Coordinates of C-alpha atoms in Angstrom, one line a residue:
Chain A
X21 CA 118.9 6.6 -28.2
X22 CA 119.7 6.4 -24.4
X23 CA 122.0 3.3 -23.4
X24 CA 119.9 3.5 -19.8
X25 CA 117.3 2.3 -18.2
X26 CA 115.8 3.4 -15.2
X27 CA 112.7 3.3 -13.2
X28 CA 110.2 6.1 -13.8
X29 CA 109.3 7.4 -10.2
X30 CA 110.6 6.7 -7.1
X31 CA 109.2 8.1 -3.5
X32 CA 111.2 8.8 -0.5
X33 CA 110.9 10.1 3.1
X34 CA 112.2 13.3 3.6
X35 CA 116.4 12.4 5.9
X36 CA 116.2 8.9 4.5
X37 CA 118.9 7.5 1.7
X38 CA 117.3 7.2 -1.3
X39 CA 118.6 4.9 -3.7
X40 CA 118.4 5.5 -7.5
X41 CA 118.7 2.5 -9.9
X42 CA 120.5 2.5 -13.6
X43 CA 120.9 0.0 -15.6
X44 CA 123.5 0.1 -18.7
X45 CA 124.0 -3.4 -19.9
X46 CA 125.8 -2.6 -23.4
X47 CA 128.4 0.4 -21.7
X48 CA 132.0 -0.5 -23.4
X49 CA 134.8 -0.6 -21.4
X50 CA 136.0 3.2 -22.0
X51 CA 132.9 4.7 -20.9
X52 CA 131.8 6.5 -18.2
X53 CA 128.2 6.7 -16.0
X54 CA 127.4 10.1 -14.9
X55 CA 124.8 11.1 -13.2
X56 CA 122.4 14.2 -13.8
X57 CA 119.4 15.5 -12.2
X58 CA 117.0 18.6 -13.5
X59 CA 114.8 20.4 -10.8
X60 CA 111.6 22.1 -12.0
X61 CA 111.7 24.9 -14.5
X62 CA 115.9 24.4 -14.0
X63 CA 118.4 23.1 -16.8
X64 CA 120.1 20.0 -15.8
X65 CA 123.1 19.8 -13.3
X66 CA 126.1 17.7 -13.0
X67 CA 125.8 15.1 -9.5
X68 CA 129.1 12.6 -10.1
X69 CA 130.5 10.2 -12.5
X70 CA 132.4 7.1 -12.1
X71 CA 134.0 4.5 -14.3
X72 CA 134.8 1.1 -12.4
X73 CA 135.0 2.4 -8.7
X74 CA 133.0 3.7 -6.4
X75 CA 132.7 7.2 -6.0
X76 CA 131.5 10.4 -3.6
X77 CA 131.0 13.8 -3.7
X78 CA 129.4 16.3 -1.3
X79 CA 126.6 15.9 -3.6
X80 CA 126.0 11.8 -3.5
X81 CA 127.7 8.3 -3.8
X82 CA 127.7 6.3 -7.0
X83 CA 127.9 2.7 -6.8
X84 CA 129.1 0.8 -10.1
X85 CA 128.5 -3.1 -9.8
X86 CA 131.8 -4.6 -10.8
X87 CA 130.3 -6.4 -14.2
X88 CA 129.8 -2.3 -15.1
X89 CA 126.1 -3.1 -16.0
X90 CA 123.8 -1.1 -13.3
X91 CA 124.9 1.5 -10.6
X92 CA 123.3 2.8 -8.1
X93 CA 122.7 6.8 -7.1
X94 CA 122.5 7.3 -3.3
X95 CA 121.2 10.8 -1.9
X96 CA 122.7 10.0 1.6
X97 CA 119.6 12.2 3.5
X98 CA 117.3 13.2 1.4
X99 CA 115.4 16.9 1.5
X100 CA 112.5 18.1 -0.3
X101 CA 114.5 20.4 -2.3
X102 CA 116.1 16.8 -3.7
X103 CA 112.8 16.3 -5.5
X104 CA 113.7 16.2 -9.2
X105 CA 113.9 14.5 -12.2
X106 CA 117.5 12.2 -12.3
X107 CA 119.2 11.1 -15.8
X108 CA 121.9 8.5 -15.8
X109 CA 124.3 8.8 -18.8
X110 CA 127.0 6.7 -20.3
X111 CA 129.0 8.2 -22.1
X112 CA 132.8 8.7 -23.4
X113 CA 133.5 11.6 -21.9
X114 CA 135.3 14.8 -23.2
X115 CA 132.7 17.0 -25.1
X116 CA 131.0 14.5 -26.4
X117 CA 127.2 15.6 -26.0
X118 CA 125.0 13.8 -23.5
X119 CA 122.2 11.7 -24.4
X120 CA 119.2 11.7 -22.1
X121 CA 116.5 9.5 -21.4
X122 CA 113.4 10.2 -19.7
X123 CA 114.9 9.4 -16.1
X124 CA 113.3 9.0 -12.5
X125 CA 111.5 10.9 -11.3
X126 CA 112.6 11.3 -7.3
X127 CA 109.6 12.8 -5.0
X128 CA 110.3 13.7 -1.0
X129 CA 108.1 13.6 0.9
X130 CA 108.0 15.3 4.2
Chain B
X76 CA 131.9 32.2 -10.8
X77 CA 128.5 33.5 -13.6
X78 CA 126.5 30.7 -15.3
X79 CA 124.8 30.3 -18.6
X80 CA 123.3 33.0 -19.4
X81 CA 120.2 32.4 -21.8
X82 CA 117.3 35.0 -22.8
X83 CA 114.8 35.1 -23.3
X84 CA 113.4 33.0 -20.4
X85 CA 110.2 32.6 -22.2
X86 CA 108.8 33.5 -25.7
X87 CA 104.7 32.8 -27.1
X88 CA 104.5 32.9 -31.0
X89 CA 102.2 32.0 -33.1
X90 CA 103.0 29.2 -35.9
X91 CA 104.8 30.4 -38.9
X92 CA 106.7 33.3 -37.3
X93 CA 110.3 33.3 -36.4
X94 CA 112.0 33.9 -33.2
X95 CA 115.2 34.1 -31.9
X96 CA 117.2 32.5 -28.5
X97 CA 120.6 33.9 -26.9
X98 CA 123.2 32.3 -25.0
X99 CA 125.9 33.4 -23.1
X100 CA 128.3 30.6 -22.0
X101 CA 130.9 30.5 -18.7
X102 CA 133.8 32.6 -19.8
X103 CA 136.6 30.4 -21.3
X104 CA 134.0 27.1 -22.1
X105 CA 135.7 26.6 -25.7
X106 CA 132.3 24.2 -26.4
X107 CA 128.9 25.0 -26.2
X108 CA 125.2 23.0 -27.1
X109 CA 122.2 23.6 -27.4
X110 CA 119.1 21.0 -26.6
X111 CA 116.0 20.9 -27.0
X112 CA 113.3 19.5 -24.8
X113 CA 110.2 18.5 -25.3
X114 CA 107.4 18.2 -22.0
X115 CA 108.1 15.0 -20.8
X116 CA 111.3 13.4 -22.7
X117 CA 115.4 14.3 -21.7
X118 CA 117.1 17.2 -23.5
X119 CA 118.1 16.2 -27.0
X120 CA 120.9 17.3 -28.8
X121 CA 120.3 20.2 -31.6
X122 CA 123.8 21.0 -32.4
X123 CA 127.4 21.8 -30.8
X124 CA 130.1 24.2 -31.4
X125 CA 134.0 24.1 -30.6
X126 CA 134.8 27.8 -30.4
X127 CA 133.3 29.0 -33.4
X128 CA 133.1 26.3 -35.8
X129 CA 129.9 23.4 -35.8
X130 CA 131.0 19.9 -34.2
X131 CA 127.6 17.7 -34.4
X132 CA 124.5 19.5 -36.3
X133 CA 123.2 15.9 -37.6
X134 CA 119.8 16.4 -35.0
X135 CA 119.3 20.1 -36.1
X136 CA 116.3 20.6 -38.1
X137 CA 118.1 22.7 -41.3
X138 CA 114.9 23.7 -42.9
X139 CA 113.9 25.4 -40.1
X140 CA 116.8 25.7 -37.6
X141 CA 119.8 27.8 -37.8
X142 CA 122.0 28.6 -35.1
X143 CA 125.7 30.5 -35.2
X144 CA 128.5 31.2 -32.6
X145 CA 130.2 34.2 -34.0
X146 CA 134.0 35.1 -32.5
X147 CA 133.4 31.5 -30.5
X148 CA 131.3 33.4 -27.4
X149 CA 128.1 33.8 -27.3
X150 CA 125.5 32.0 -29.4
X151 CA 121.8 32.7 -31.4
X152 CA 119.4 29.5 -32.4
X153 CA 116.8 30.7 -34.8
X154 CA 113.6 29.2 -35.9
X155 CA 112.0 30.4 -38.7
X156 CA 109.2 29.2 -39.5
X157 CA 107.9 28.0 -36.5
X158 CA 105.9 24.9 -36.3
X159 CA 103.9 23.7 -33.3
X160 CA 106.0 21.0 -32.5
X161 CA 108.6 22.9 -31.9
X162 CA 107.1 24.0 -28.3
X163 CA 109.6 23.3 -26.1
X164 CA 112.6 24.4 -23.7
X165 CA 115.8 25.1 -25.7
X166 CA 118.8 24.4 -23.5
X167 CA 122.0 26.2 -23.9
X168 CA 125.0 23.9 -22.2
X169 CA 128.8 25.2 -22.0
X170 CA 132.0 23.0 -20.9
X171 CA 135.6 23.2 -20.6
X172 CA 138.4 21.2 -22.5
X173 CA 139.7 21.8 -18.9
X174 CA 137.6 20.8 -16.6
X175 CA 136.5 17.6 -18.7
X176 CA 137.7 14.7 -16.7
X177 CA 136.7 16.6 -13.4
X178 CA 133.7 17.9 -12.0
X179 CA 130.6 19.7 -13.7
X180 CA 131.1 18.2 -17.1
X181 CA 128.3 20.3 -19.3
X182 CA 126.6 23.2 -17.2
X183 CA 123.3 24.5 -18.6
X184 CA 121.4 27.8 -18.6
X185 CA 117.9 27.9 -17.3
X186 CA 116.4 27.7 -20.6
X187 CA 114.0 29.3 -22.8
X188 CA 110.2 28.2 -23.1
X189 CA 108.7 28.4 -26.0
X190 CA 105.1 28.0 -26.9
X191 CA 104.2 28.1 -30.6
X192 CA 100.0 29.0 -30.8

């Protein structure tokens, strides 16, 4: 079963930030939170992961609370072609296999 | 750089036959998956390879599922007989012992659809 929780939709204005929430109250200290997302009739694709600090990519920001319970997935500016469904993950790493919940499911709207 | 490959894209039987799903994964990605989703839910996990030999098969459905990795390239996930529950995307996923720690992690194919009548 998925260690995550997250809410199941989320709307939000097309050039605003929009702000996906995870939580992951039982992640052990040598795992990590990545973050996936799966636009329509796509397979999934890699945004970012992080461990205890903060990270960014050309892609997004992750924010990891320092208790390493919830984090936070920021789209800086959304666009419509952000619409999607998002999956947090915690996981080991390496090739172990990735466990997916249902995820949120991000609309923009213009 | 080429993705995933996967074919068919999508694939109607009716219940009771078999069918057949290909993947192709990135050149060099030593490990590759394949999930299954159902409308609605995340990809689950069906069964992993490392090169050639079967790391995780403990989801795979063995009286009905098979799947192989001959010569640890491409892969075949085989379904015989179908049932309708087993409608569904099948995911192929590749990664690199290399590019683990970094960035892409797994990368998927587009998937094949299947609709079991």
């Amino acid at each position: 079963d998925a260690k995550t929780t997250q809410p199941t939709s989320m709307d939000c204005a097309e050039g605003r930030a929009a702000n996906l929430p995870c939580n992951h109250s039982t992640i052990s200290g040598n795992e990590y939170v990545y973050w996936y997302r799966q636009i329509h009739s796509q397979g999934p694709q890699y945004i970012i992961h992080g461990l205890k600090n903060n990270e960014t990519n050309e892609m997004a920001s992750l924010i990891i609370t320092e208790d390493r319970k919830s984090s936070t997935l920021i789209l800086p500016h959304a666009t419509l072609r952000d619409t999607a469904v998002y999956y947090c993950i915690v996981r080991v790493g390496g090739n172990t296999p990735l466990v997916f919940g249902k995820g949120t499911r991000l609309s923009v709207i213009a | 750089e080429a993705g995933v490959a996967q074919s068919p894209r999508y694939k109607i039987i009716e219940k009771r036959q078999s069918v057949a799903f290909w993947c192709n994964p990135i050149s060099g990605h030593a490990t590759l998956y394949w999930y299954q989703q159902i409308l609605g839910q995340g990809p689950k996990l069906l069964i992993q390879f490392q090169n050639n030999g079967v790391v995780d098969d403990s989801q795979l459905p063995k009286d009905r599922f098979s799947a192989e990795r001959l010569k640890g390239v491409d892969s075949t996930l085989k379904i015989q007989p179908a049932k309708l529950e087993d409608s569904a995307v099948y995911l192929c996923a590749s990664s690199s012992l290399a590019g683990v720690w970094g960035k892409g992690g797994q990368y998927f194919g587009p998937g094949t659809r299947l609709l079991v009548l």
